[in-house]
């Protein structure tokens, strides 16, 4: 299907979803949120897709936030719907069951930082800027930013970033655990592609088990998290990929995973 605000590209088992409103620094209006929700739902359902890369069009921004022009006219009830739609999208991405890599150049502010934080791997250009500047607009983060930043970077960093609102560098975001890799701008695509290719060749059911155990476990007490891990570990033994992976090791050859 054709999207007005997204570009979709496939490279083998890697699907790239690009937010494509560069003249508005890829700001998330309601229509873009809806399209992203549809695009991620399709990526989840398509067995040929094993990895998703999420990007922003142009050099200047990954996503510079929720669309301020649209929010300016919202009633509280509309704002509630907008926040819920954003939160649903972020949860959908986080619980996609397939690895999602955020490719971050330029600004990742407000809803853009929130969108990056719900991805599983975040690769940033050295020139990227992160921040939760909502306080400067008399607002608070509404797409899960207060909660995901708290879990990713801890209470101190979450309070500092949300209260001060100022942008931070990619290096500072790395130190806080908000991004997992920082690379030179010219190495961004190469790094993201290599990561995506590695994930595309790995056992998808094992990847799904890892995502589940870490994401569910992070929200439970340790005993429940450990039990969840045991169940996911045992489930892996029901897959052909587990037999193939262990047999390939013993036979000193490269495993060919099929997602079964
Ligand atoms: N919502 C709607 N439009 C946005 C936007 C947003 N979050 N961020 C940028 N834009 C638009 C600008 O209004 C401008 O549109 P125009 O050309 O029609 O006037 C266009 O994108 C380019 O942005 P501009 O501000 O001219 O670029 P800049 O390089 O001078 O500044 C930023 C870049 C990121 C510092 C600045 O755009 C900014 O502060 N954006 C808002 C960030 C924010 O508060 N995000 C959280 C929202 S909850």
PDB file of N, CA and C in Angstrom, residues 50-88:
ATOM      1  N   UNK A  50      12.479 -10.251   8.763  1.00  0.00           N
ATOM      2  CA  UNK A  50      13.095 -10.739  10.010  1.00  0.00           C
ATOM      3  C   UNK A  50      13.659  -9.620  10.866  1.00  0.00           C
ATOM      4  N   UNK A  51      13.915  -8.485  10.242  1.00  0.00           N
ATOM      5  CA  UNK A  51      14.491  -7.336  10.948  1.00  0.00           C
ATOM      6  C   UNK A  51      13.866  -6.078  10.372  1.00  0.00           C
ATOM      7  N   UNK A  52      13.614  -5.105  11.235  1.00  0.00           N
ATOM      8  CA  UNK A  52      13.107  -3.825  10.738  1.00  0.00           C
ATOM      9  C   UNK A  52      14.107  -2.730  11.099  1.00  0.00           C
ATOM     10  N   UNK A  53      14.391  -1.869  10.132  1.00  0.00           N
ATOM     11  CA  UNK A  53      15.188  -0.666  10.397  1.00  0.00           C
ATOM     12  C   UNK A  53      14.236   0.515  10.330  1.00  0.00           C
ATOM     13  N   UNK A  54      14.282   1.371  11.347  1.00  0.00           N
ATOM     14  CA  UNK A  54      13.436   2.563  11.378  1.00  0.00           C
ATOM     15  C   UNK A  54      14.330   3.783  11.196  1.00  0.00           C
ATOM     16  N   UNK A  55      13.993   4.626  10.226  1.00  0.00           N
ATOM     17  CA  UNK A  55      14.854   5.763   9.887  1.00  0.00           C
ATOM     18  C   UNK A  55      14.009   7.008   9.647  1.00  0.00           C
ATOM     19  N   UNK A  56      14.696   8.147   9.543  1.00  0.00           N
ATOM     20  CA  UNK A  56      14.028   9.397   9.186  1.00  0.00           C
ATOM     21  C   UNK A  56      14.637   9.920   7.892  1.00  0.00           C
ATOM     22  N   UNK A  57      13.814  10.518   7.038  1.00  0.00           N
ATOM     23  CA  UNK A  57      14.308  11.006   5.744  1.00  0.00           C
ATOM     24  C   UNK A  57      15.113  12.295   5.923  1.00  0.00           C
ATOM     25  N   UNK A  58      16.091  12.488   5.033  1.00  0.00           N
ATOM     26  CA  UNK A  58      16.887  13.717   5.051  1.00  0.00           C
ATOM     27  C   UNK A  58      18.040  13.610   6.036  1.00  0.00           C
ATOM     28  N   UNK A  59      18.881  14.664   5.998  1.00  0.00           N
ATOM     29  CA  UNK A  59      20.084  14.658   6.839  1.00  0.00           C
ATOM     30  C   UNK A  59      19.812  15.223   8.226  1.00  0.00           C
ATOM     31  N   UNK A  60      18.774  16.077   8.339  1.00  0.00           N
ATOM     32  CA  UNK A  60      18.668  16.897   9.548  1.00  0.00           C
ATOM     33  C   UNK A  60      18.062  16.202  10.746  1.00  0.00           C
ATOM     34  N   UNK A  61      17.154  15.233  10.479  1.00  0.00           N
ATOM     35  CA  UNK A  61      16.440  14.671  11.626  1.00  0.00           C
ATOM     36  C   UNK A  61      16.093  13.207  11.443  1.00  0.00           C
ATOM     37  N   UNK A  62      16.169  12.489  12.528  1.00  0.00           N
ATOM     38  CA  UNK A  62      15.492  11.185  12.627  1.00  0.00           C
ATOM     39  C   UNK A  62      14.005  11.536  12.719  1.00  0.00           C
ATOM     40  N   UNK A  63      13.589  12.074  13.852  1.00  0.00           N
ATOM     41  CA  UNK A  63      12.240  12.612  14.021  1.00  0.00           C
ATOM     42  C   UNK A  63      12.353  13.725  15.065  1.00  0.00           C
ATOM     43  N   UNK A  64      11.884  14.939  14.726  1.00  0.00           N
ATOM     44  CA  UNK A  64      12.040  16.086  15.639  1.00  0.00           C
ATOM     45  C   UNK A  64      10.869  16.225  16.609  1.00  0.00           C
ATOM     46  N   UNK A  65      10.085  15.164  16.785  1.00  0.00           N
ATOM     47  CA  UNK A  65       9.054  15.203  17.827  1.00  0.00           C
ATOM     48  C   UNK A  65       7.661  15.020  17.288  1.00  0.00           C
ATOM     49  N   UNK A  66       6.710  15.067  18.214  1.00  0.00           N
ATOM     50  CA  UNK A  66       5.311  15.098  17.816  1.00  0.00           C
ATOM     51  C   UNK A  66       5.058  16.415  17.091  1.00  0.00           C
ATOM     52  N   UNK A  67       4.038  16.436  16.244  1.00  0.00           N
ATOM     53  CA  UNK A  67       3.786  17.618  15.419  1.00  0.00           C
ATOM     54  C   UNK A  67       3.178  18.740  16.269  1.00  0.00           C
ATOM     55  N   UNK A  68       4.002  19.767  16.500  1.00  0.00           N
ATOM     56  CA  UNK A  68       3.597  20.853  17.402  1.00  0.00           C
ATOM     57  C   UNK A  68       2.435  21.641  16.803  1.00  0.00           C
ATOM     58  N   UNK A  69       2.453  21.835  15.487  1.00  0.00           N
ATOM     59  CA  UNK A  69       1.370  22.609  14.840  1.00  0.00           C
ATOM     60  C   UNK A  69       0.037  21.903  15.045  1.00  0.00           C
ATOM     61  N   UNK A  70       0.038  20.591  14.939  1.00  0.00           N
ATOM     62  CA  UNK A  70      -1.203  19.840  15.111  1.00  0.00           C
ATOM     63  C   UNK A  70      -1.638  19.858  16.580  1.00  0.00           C
ATOM     64  N   UNK A  71      -0.660  19.701  17.491  1.00  0.00           N
ATOM     65  CA  UNK A  71      -0.994  19.652  18.928  1.00  0.00           C
ATOM     66  C   UNK A  71      -1.529  20.988  19.434  1.00  0.00           C
ATOM     67  N   UNK A  72      -1.065  22.076  18.784  1.00  0.00           N
ATOM     68  CA  UNK A  72      -1.445  23.422  19.226  1.00  0.00           C
ATOM     69  C   UNK A  72      -2.956  23.592  19.341  1.00  0.00           C
ATOM     70  N   UNK A  73      -3.718  22.921  18.475  1.00  0.00           N
ATOM     71  CA  UNK A  73      -5.169  23.074  18.492  1.00  0.00           C
ATOM     72  C   UNK A  73      -5.913  21.976  19.241  1.00  0.00           C
ATOM     73  N   UNK A  74      -5.200  21.037  19.844  1.00  0.00           N
ATOM     74  CA  UNK A  74      -5.871  19.895  20.479  1.00  0.00           C
ATOM     75  C   UNK A  74      -6.627  20.277  21.743  1.00  0.00           C
ATOM     76  N   UNK A  75      -7.781  19.666  21.929  1.00  0.00           N
ATOM     77  CA  UNK A  75      -8.464  19.704  23.224  1.00  0.00           C
ATOM     78  C   UNK A  75      -7.814  18.627  24.106  1.00  0.00           C
ATOM     79  N   UNK A  76      -8.065  18.648  25.416  1.00  0.00           N
ATOM     80  CA  UNK A  76      -7.517  17.578  26.272  1.00  0.00           C
ATOM     81  C   UNK A  76      -7.955  16.193  25.809  1.00  0.00           C
ATOM     82  N   UNK A  77      -9.191  16.060  25.344  1.00  0.00           N
ATOM     83  CA  UNK A  77      -9.655  14.742  24.905  1.00  0.00           C
ATOM     84  C   UNK A  77      -8.889  14.296  23.650  1.00  0.00           C
ATOM     85  N   UNK A  78      -8.667  15.232  22.725  1.00  0.00           N
ATOM     86  CA  UNK A  78      -7.870  14.889  21.529  1.00  0.00           C
ATOM     87  C   UNK A  78      -6.427  14.546  21.926  1.00  0.00           C
ATOM     88  N   UNK A  79      -5.907  15.276  22.908  1.00  0.00           N
ATOM     89  CA  UNK A  79      -4.540  15.015  23.376  1.00  0.00           C
ATOM     90  C   UNK A  79      -4.444  13.619  23.989  1.00  0.00           C
ATOM     91  N   UNK A  80      -5.490  13.238  24.690  1.00  0.00           N
ATOM     92  CA  UNK A  80      -5.514  11.896  25.290  1.00  0.00           C
ATOM     93  C   UNK A  80      -5.463  10.829  24.190  1.00  0.00           C
ATOM     94  N   UNK A  81      -6.261  11.040  23.149  1.00  0.00           N
ATOM     95  CA  UNK A  81      -6.274  10.093  22.028  1.00  0.00           C
ATOM     96  C   UNK A  81      -4.930  10.040  21.324  1.00  0.00           C
ATOM     97  N   UNK A  82      -4.305  11.228  21.173  1.00  0.00           N
ATOM     98  CA  UNK A  82      -2.996  11.315  20.505  1.00  0.00           C
ATOM     99  C   UNK A  82      -1.935  10.578  21.322  1.00  0.00           C
ATOM    100  N   UNK A  83      -1.944  10.816  22.632  1.00  0.00           N
ATOM    101  CA  UNK A  83      -0.987  10.140  23.518  1.00  0.00           C
ATOM    102  C   UNK A  83      -1.192   8.629  23.461  1.00  0.00           C
ATOM    103  N   UNK A  84      -2.445   8.209  23.508  1.00  0.00           N
ATOM    104  CA  UNK A  84      -2.703   6.756  23.479  1.00  0.00           C
ATOM    105  C   UNK A  84      -2.268   6.146  22.146  1.00  0.00           C
ATOM    106  N   UNK A  85      -2.524   6.861  21.045  1.00  0.00           N
ATOM    107  CA  UNK A  85      -2.117   6.340  19.730  1.00  0.00           C
ATOM    108  C   UNK A  85      -0.593   6.223  19.672  1.00  0.00           C
ATOM    109  N   UNK A  86       0.104   7.241  20.198  1.00  0.00           N
ATOM    110  CA  UNK A  86       1.571   7.203  20.224  1.00  0.00           C
ATOM    111  C   UNK A  86       2.068   6.068  21.099  1.00  0.00           C
ATOM    112  N   UNK A  87       1.472   5.939  22.265  1.00  0.00           N
ATOM    113  CA  UNK A  87       1.905   4.864  23.178  1.00  0.00           C
ATOM    114  C   UNK A  87       1.645   3.486  22.583  1.00  0.00           C
ATOM    115  N   UNK A  88       0.487   3.344  21.909  1.00  0.00           N
ATOM    116  CA  UNK A  88       0.179   2.037  21.275  1.00  0.00           C
ATOM    117  C   UNK A  88       1.228   1.700  20.219  1.00  0.00           C
TER     118      UNK A  88
END
